[in-house]
Amino acid sequence: QVHLVESGGGLVQPGGSLRLSCAASGSIFSINAMRWYRQAPGKQRELVARIIGGSTTYYADSVKGRFTISRDNAKNTMYLQMNSLTPEDTAVYFCNADLRTLERYLEVWGQGTLVTVSS
């Protein structure tokens, strides 16, 4: 089995920073794209950022210049550095990955980590 586990969420004041991590574990042969999504209360899940390989990135307009996605391929871990946080960033953040085991290709989701931006 393959698992994605997020960590790093919590309560932060407006203007503050958080760093989320997403660790993949299990019988992984390779990982292609990794993504961060978020879902705010009453809203649809939205793509926040994506990284393919080690350097090809995409950001939603709402987070450009504030969030940075990165990954450590040796550790099968992805990160999201979030700076200048606003209350509008409050959401459950999910990681997602397209990966390959020895037997098949999979799309896997983590369980989510809550980020609350509030004074």
PDB file of C-alpha atoms in Angstrom:
ATOM      1  CA  GLN A   1       0.000   0.000   0.000  1.00  0.00           C
ATOM      2  CA  VAL A   2       0.992   3.594  -0.576  1.00  0.00           C
ATOM      3  CA  HIS A   3       0.228   6.435   1.786  1.00  0.00           C
ATOM      4  CA  LEU A   4       0.574  10.202   1.787  1.00  0.00           C
ATOM      5  CA  VAL A   5       0.743  11.871   5.179  1.00  0.00           C
ATOM      6  CA  GLU A   6       0.542  15.638   5.597  1.00  0.00           C
ATOM      7  CA  SER A   7       1.864  17.552   8.568  1.00  0.00           C
ATOM      8  CA  GLY A   8       2.601  21.104   9.601  1.00  0.00           C
ATOM      9  CA  GLY A   9      -0.864  22.600   9.768  1.00  0.00           C
ATOM     10  CA  GLY A  10      -2.069  24.689  12.657  1.00  0.00           C
ATOM     11  CA  LEU A  11      -3.197  28.103  13.817  1.00  0.00           C
ATOM     12  CA  VAL A  12      -1.254  31.133  12.651  1.00  0.00           C
ATOM     13  CA  GLN A  13      -1.870  34.874  12.783  1.00  0.00           C
ATOM     14  CA  PRO A  14      -2.433  36.890   9.617  1.00  0.00           C
ATOM     15  CA  GLY A  15       0.916  37.703   8.031  1.00  0.00           C
ATOM     16  CA  GLY A  16       2.510  34.629   9.512  1.00  0.00           C
ATOM     17  CA  SER A  17       4.077  31.580   7.903  1.00  0.00           C
ATOM     18  CA  LEU A  18       3.675  27.828   7.967  1.00  0.00           C
ATOM     19  CA  ARG A  19       5.455  24.978   6.241  1.00  0.00           C
ATOM     20  CA  LEU A  20       3.452  21.936   5.258  1.00  0.00           C
ATOM     21  CA  SER A  21       5.028  18.572   4.532  1.00  0.00           C
ATOM     22  CA  CYS A  22       3.681  15.588   2.630  1.00  0.00           C
ATOM     23  CA  ALA A  23       5.536  12.313   3.002  1.00  0.00           C
ATOM     24  CA  ALA A  24       4.882   9.393   0.685  1.00  0.00           C
ATOM     25  CA  SER A  25       5.516   5.887   1.937  1.00  0.00           C
ATOM     26  CA  GLY A  26       5.039   2.348   0.724  1.00  0.00           C
ATOM     27  CA  SER A  27       6.143   0.361  -2.296  1.00  0.00           C
ATOM     28  CA  ILE A  28       6.832   3.365  -4.519  1.00  0.00           C
ATOM     29  CA  PHE A  29       8.802   2.941  -7.715  1.00  0.00           C
ATOM     30  CA  SER A  30       8.570   6.543  -8.856  1.00  0.00           C
ATOM     31  CA  ILE A  31       6.570   9.735  -8.311  1.00  0.00           C
ATOM     32  CA  ASN A  32       5.605  12.037 -11.150  1.00  0.00           C
ATOM     33  CA  ALA A  33       3.474  15.050 -10.254  1.00  0.00           C
ATOM     34  CA  MET A  34       2.775  16.095  -6.694  1.00  0.00           C
ATOM     35  CA  ARG A  35       0.160  18.669  -5.806  1.00  0.00           C
ATOM     36  CA  TRP A  36      -1.284  20.653  -2.940  1.00  0.00           C
ATOM     37  CA  TYR A  37      -5.025  21.250  -2.897  1.00  0.00           C
ATOM     38  CA  ARG A  38      -7.098  23.068  -0.324  1.00  0.00           C
ATOM     39  CA  GLN A  39     -10.732  23.130   0.623  1.00  0.00           C
ATOM     40  CA  ALA A  40     -12.209  25.965   2.625  1.00  0.00           C
ATOM     41  CA  PRO A  41     -15.498  25.576   4.487  1.00  0.00           C
ATOM     42  CA  GLY A  42     -18.398  25.652   2.049  1.00  0.00           C
ATOM     43  CA  LYS A  43     -16.133  25.811  -0.986  1.00  0.00           C
ATOM     44  CA  GLN A  44     -14.908  23.385  -3.604  1.00  0.00           C
ATOM     45  CA  ARG A  45     -11.473  21.854  -3.409  1.00  0.00           C
ATOM     46  CA  GLU A  46      -8.996  23.905  -5.417  1.00  0.00           C
ATOM     47  CA  LEU A  47      -5.512  23.299  -6.755  1.00  0.00           C
ATOM     48  CA  VAL A  48      -2.983  25.444  -4.935  1.00  0.00           C
ATOM     49  CA  ALA A  49       0.334  24.328  -6.399  1.00  0.00           C
ATOM     50  CA  ARG A  50       1.893  21.536  -8.410  1.00  0.00           C
ATOM     51  CA  ILE A  51       5.434  20.288  -8.912  1.00  0.00           C
ATOM     52  CA  ILE A  52       6.599  17.862 -11.569  1.00  0.00           C
ATOM     53  CA  GLY A  53      10.010  16.326 -11.221  1.00  0.00           C
ATOM     54  CA  GLY A  54      12.100  18.609  -9.102  1.00  0.00           C
ATOM     55  CA  SER A  55      11.556  21.980 -10.636  1.00  0.00           C
ATOM     56  CA  THR A  56       8.519  22.425 -12.882  1.00  0.00           C
ATOM     57  CA  THR A  57       5.989  24.289 -10.795  1.00  0.00           C
ATOM     58  CA  TYR A  58       2.538  25.817 -11.059  1.00  0.00           C
ATOM     59  CA  TYR A  59       0.770  28.131  -8.622  1.00  0.00           C
ATOM     60  CA  ALA A  60      -2.784  29.360  -8.362  1.00  0.00           C
ATOM     61  CA  ASP A  61      -2.978  33.105  -8.846  1.00  0.00           C
ATOM     62  CA  SER A  62      -4.208  33.533  -5.282  1.00  0.00           C
ATOM     63  CA  VAL A  63      -0.939  32.208  -3.816  1.00  0.00           C
ATOM     64  CA  LYS A  64       1.680  33.341  -6.342  1.00  0.00           C
ATOM     65  CA  GLY A  65       4.518  35.162  -4.674  1.00  0.00           C
ATOM     66  CA  ARG A  66       3.506  33.927  -1.215  1.00  0.00           C
ATOM     67  CA  PHE A  67       3.670  30.123  -1.420  1.00  0.00           C
ATOM     68  CA  THR A  68       6.574  27.980  -2.572  1.00  0.00           C
ATOM     69  CA  ILE A  69       6.270  24.300  -3.449  1.00  0.00           C
ATOM     70  CA  SER A  70       9.283  22.024  -3.362  1.00  0.00           C
ATOM     71  CA  ARG A  71      10.144  18.362  -3.054  1.00  0.00           C
ATOM     72  CA  ASP A  72      12.926  16.124  -1.867  1.00  0.00           C
ATOM     73  CA  ASN A  73      12.880  13.173  -4.241  1.00  0.00           C
ATOM     74  CA  ALA A  74      15.279  11.178  -2.098  1.00  0.00           C
ATOM     75  CA  LYS A  75      12.804  11.369   0.783  1.00  0.00           C
ATOM     76  CA  ASN A  76       9.632  11.150  -1.336  1.00  0.00           C
ATOM     77  CA  THR A  77       8.506  14.294   0.461  1.00  0.00           C
ATOM     78  CA  MET A  78       6.868  17.468  -0.794  1.00  0.00           C
ATOM     79  CA  TYR A  79       6.702  20.801   0.995  1.00  0.00           C
ATOM     80  CA  LEU A  80       4.610  23.938   0.835  1.00  0.00           C
ATOM     81  CA  GLN A  81       6.143  27.048   2.361  1.00  0.00           C
ATOM     82  CA  MET A  82       3.327  29.507   3.010  1.00  0.00           C
ATOM     83  CA  ASN A  83       4.173  33.120   3.796  1.00  0.00           C
ATOM     84  CA  SER A  84       2.096  36.261   4.289  1.00  0.00           C
ATOM     85  CA  LEU A  85      -0.900  34.174   5.224  1.00  0.00           C
ATOM     86  CA  THR A  86      -4.353  35.733   5.234  1.00  0.00           C
ATOM     87  CA  PRO A  87      -7.671  34.499   6.650  1.00  0.00           C
ATOM     88  CA  GLU A  88      -8.619  33.557   3.082  1.00  0.00           C
ATOM     89  CA  ASP A  89      -5.937  30.853   3.223  1.00  0.00           C
ATOM     90  CA  THR A  90      -7.828  29.058   5.975  1.00  0.00           C
ATOM     91  CA  ALA A  91      -8.642  25.578   4.688  1.00  0.00           C
ATOM     92  CA  VAL A  92      -7.857  21.905   4.916  1.00  0.00           C
ATOM     93  CA  TYR A  93      -4.791  21.312   2.785  1.00  0.00           C
ATOM     94  CA  PHE A  94      -4.464  17.996   0.966  1.00  0.00           C
ATOM     95  CA  CYS A  95      -1.526  16.546  -0.852  1.00  0.00           C
ATOM     96  CA  ASN A  96      -1.959  14.462  -3.969  1.00  0.00           C
ATOM     97  CA  ALA A  97       0.480  12.493  -6.081  1.00  0.00           C
ATOM     98  CA  ASP A  98       0.656  10.577  -9.328  1.00  0.00           C
ATOM     99  CA  LEU A  99       2.965   7.688  -8.650  1.00  0.00           C
ATOM    100  CA  ARG A 100       3.983   4.290  -9.853  1.00  0.00           C
ATOM    101  CA  THR A 101       4.434   1.103  -7.915  1.00  0.00           C
ATOM    102  CA  LEU A 102       5.958  -2.035  -9.424  1.00  0.00           C
ATOM    103  CA  GLU A 103       2.458  -3.138 -10.391  1.00  0.00           C
ATOM    104  CA  ARG A 104       0.479  -0.076 -11.364  1.00  0.00           C
ATOM    105  CA  TYR A 105       0.043   3.664 -11.665  1.00  0.00           C
ATOM    106  CA  LEU A 106      -1.879   5.313  -8.848  1.00  0.00           C
ATOM    107  CA  GLU A 107      -3.290   8.664  -7.857  1.00  0.00           C
ATOM    108  CA  VAL A 108      -3.086   8.965  -4.083  1.00  0.00           C
ATOM    109  CA  TRP A 109      -4.488  11.501  -1.617  1.00  0.00           C
ATOM    110  CA  GLY A 110      -3.471  12.381   1.884  1.00  0.00           C
ATOM    111  CA  GLN A 111      -5.909  12.813   4.735  1.00  0.00           C
ATOM    112  CA  GLY A 112      -5.477  16.589   4.951  1.00  0.00           C
ATOM    113  CA  THR A 113      -4.090  19.023   7.462  1.00  0.00           C
ATOM    114  CA  LEU A 114      -5.990  22.046   8.763  1.00  0.00           C
ATOM    115  CA  VAL A 115      -4.560  25.518   8.395  1.00  0.00           C
ATOM    116  CA  THR A 116      -6.335  28.280  10.295  1.00  0.00           C
ATOM    117  CA  VAL A 117      -5.303  31.903   9.822  1.00  0.00           C
ATOM    118  CA  SER A 118      -6.830  34.058  12.507  1.00  0.00           C
ATOM    119  CA  SER A 119      -5.941  36.703  15.036  1.00  0.00           C
TER     120      SER A 119
END
